[in-house]
mmCIF file of C-alpha atoms in Angstrom:
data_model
loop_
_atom_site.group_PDB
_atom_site.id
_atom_site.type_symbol
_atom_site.label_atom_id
_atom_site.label_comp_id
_atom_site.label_asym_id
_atom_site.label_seq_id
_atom_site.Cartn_x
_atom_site.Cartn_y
_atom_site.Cartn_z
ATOM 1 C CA UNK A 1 2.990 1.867 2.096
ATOM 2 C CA UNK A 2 3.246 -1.585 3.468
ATOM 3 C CA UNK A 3 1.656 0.017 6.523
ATOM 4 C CA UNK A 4 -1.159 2.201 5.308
ATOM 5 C CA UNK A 5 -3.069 3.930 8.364
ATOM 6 C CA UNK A 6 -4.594 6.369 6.299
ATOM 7 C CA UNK A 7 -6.827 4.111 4.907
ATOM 8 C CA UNK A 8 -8.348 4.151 8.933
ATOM 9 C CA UNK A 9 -8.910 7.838 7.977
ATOM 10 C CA UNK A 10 -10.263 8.147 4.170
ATOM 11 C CA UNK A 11 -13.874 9.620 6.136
ATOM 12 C CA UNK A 12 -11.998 12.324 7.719
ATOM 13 C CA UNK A 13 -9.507 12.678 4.658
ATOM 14 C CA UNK A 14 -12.532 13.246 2.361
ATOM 15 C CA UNK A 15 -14.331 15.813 4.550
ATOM 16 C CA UNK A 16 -11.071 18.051 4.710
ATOM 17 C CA UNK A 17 -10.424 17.961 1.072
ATOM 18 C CA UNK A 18 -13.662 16.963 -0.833
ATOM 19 C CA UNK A 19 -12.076 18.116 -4.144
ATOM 20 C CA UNK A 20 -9.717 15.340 -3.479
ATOM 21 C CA UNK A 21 -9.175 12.499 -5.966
ATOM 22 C CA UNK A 22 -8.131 9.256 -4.128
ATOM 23 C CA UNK A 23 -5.868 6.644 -5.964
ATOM 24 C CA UNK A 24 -5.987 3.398 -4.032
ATOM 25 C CA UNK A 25 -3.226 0.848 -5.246
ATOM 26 C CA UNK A 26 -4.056 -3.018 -4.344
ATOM 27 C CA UNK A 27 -1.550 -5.287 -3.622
ATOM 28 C CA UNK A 28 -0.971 -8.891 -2.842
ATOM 29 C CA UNK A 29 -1.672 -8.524 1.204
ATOM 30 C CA UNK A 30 -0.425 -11.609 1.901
ATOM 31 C CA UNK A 31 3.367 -10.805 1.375
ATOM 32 C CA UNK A 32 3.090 -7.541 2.772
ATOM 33 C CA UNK A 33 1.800 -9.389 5.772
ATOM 34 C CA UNK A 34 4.473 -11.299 5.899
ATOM 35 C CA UNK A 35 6.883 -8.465 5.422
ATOM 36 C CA UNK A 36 5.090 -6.569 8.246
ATOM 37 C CA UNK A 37 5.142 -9.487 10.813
ATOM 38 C CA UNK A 38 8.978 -10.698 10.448
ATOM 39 C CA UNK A 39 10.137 -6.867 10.791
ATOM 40 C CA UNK A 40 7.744 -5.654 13.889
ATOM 41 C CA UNK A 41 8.899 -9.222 15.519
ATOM 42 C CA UNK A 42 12.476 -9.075 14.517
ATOM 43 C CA UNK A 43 12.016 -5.222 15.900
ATOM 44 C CA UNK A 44 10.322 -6.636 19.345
ATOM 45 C CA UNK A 45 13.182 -9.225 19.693
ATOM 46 C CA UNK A 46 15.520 -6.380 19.829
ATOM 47 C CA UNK A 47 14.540 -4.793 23.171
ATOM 48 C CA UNK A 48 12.416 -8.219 25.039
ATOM 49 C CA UNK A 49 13.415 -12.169 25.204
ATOM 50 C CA UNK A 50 9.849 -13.141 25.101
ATOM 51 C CA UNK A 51 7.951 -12.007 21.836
ATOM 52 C CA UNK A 52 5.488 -14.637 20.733
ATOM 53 C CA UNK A 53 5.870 -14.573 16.697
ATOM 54 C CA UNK A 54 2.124 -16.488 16.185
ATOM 55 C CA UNK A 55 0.548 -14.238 18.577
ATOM 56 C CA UNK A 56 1.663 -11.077 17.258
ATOM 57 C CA UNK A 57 1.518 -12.496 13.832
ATOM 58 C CA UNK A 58 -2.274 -13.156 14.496
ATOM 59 C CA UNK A 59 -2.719 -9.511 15.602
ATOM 60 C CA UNK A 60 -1.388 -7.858 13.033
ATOM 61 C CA UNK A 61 -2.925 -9.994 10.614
ATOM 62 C CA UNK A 62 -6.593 -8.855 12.206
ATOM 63 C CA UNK A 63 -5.139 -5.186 12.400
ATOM 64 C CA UNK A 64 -4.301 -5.422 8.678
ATOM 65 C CA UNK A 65 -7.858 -7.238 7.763
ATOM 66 C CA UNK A 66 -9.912 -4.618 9.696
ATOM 67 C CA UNK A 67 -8.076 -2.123 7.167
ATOM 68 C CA UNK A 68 -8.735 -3.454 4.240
ATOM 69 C CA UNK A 69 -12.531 -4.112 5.584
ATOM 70 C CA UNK A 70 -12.527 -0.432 6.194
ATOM 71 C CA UNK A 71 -11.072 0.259 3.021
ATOM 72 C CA UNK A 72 -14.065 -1.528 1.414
ATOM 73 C CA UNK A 73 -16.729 0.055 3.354
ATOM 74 C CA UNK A 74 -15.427 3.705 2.951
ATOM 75 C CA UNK A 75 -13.971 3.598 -0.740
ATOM 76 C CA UNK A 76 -17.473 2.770 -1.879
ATOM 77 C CA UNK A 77 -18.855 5.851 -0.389
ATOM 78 C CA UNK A 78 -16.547 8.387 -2.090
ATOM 79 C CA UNK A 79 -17.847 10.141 -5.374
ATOM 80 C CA UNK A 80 -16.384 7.595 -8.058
ATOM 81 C CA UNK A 81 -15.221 10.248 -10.471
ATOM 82 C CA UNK A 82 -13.004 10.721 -6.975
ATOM 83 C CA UNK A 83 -11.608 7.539 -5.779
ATOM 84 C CA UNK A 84 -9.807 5.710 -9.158
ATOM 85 C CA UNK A 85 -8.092 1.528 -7.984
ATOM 86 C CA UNK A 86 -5.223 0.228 -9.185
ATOM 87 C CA UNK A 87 -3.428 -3.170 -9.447
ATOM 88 C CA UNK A 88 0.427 -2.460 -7.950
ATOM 89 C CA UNK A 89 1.364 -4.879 -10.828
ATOM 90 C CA UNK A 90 -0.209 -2.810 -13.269
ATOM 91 C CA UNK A 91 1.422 0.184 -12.139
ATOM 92 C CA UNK A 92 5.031 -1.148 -12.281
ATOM 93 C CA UNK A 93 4.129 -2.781 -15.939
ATOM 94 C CA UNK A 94 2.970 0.856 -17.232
ATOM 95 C CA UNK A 95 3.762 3.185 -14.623
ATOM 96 C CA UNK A 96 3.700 6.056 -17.588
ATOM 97 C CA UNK A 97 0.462 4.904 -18.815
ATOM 98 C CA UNK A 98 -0.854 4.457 -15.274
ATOM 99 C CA UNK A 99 0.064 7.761 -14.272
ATOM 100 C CA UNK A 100 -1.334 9.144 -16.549
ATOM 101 C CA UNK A 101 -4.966 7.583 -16.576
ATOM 102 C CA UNK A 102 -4.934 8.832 -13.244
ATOM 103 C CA UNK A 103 -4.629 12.154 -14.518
ATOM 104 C CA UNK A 104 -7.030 11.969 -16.805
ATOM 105 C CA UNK A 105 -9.341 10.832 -14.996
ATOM 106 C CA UNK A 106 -9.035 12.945 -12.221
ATOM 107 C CA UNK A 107 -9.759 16.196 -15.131
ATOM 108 C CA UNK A 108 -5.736 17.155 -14.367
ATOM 109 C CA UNK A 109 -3.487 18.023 -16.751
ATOM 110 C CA UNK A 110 -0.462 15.977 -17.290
ATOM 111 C CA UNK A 111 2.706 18.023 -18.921
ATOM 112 C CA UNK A 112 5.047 16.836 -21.222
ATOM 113 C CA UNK A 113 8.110 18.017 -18.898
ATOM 114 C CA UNK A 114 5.983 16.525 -15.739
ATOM 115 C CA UNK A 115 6.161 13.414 -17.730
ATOM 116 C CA UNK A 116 10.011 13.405 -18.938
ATOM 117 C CA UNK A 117 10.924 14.303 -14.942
ATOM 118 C CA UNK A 118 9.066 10.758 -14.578
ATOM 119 C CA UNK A 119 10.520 9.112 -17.015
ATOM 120 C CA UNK A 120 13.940 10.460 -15.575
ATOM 121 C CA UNK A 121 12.951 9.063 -12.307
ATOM 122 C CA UNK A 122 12.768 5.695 -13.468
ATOM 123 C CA UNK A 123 15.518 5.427 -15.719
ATOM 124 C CA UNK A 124 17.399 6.508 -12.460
ATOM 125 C CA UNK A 125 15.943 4.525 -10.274
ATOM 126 C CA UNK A 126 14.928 1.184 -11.613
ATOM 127 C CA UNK A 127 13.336 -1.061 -10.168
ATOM 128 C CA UNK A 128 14.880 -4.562 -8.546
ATOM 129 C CA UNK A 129 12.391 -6.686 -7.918
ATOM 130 C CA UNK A 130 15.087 -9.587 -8.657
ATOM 131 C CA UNK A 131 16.891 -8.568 -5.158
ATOM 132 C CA UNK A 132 13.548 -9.126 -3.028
ATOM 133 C CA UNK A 133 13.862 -10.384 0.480
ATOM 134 C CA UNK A 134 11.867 -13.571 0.753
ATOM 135 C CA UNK A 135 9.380 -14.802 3.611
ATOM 136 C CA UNK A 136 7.655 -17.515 4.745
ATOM 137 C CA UNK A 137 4.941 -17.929 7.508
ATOM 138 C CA UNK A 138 6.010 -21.189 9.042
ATOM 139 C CA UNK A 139 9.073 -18.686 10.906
ATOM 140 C CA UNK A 140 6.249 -16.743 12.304
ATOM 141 C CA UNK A 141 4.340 -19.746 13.742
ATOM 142 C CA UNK A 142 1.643 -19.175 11.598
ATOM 143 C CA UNK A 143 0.447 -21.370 8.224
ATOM 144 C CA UNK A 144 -0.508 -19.769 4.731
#
């Protein structure tokens, strides 16, 4: 998610389900930042006259970086034959093949109809990364 609080939680997440496998998928953070600030802000501008785009734009940036930090300090600590990373970028080259390393390495099986259901999914839903909404920091008072 372009939010992902969870990652706040993996400790807690862990000791609840420590037969859990954990698939952590890395992504660029700087567009999701921007992504994140221009819709809490536009959000904001909906219900006050005075939101300050840099300030909250510096928040959530340190919000976001504490996240990741956490995500760094508690990912390390899981069993590795438990916590598997993974590019985004790799995932939407192969998602097949990436879905399925998972699998495998998390000891699961992987059917053949599992995989043509997946394969269904995507034919139906393809992707449109050509239609992406486009951001830039300067509108948020804040430079790259």
């Amino acid at each position: 998610t372009p939010h992902p609080n969870n990652l706040l939680r993996i400790t807690e997440l862990y000791k609840e389900f420590p037969d859990a496998s954990f698939v952590f998928t890395h992504r660029d953070p700087l567009p999701i930042l921007k992504s994140l600030c221009t819709m809490i802000i536009y959000s904001l501008r909906m219900h006050s006259d005075s939101v300050d785009p840099r300030a909250m734009s510096l928040r959530l940036i340190s919000d976001v970086k504490h996240e990741i930090d956490n995500l760094l300090a508690t990912s390390s600590s899981l069993p590795p034959s438990q916590a598997f990373h993974i590019r985004s970028q790799d995932y939407w080259k192969d998602p097949i093949g990436t879905v399925t390393a998972i699998y495998n390495m998390s000891g699961m099986h992987l059917s053949d109809h599992s995989l043509g259901r997946i394969q269904a999914y995507l034919d139906a839903n393809p992707r449109k990364g050509s239609e992406a909404i486009h951001y830039a920091w300067d509108v948020l008072g804040v430079a790259e």
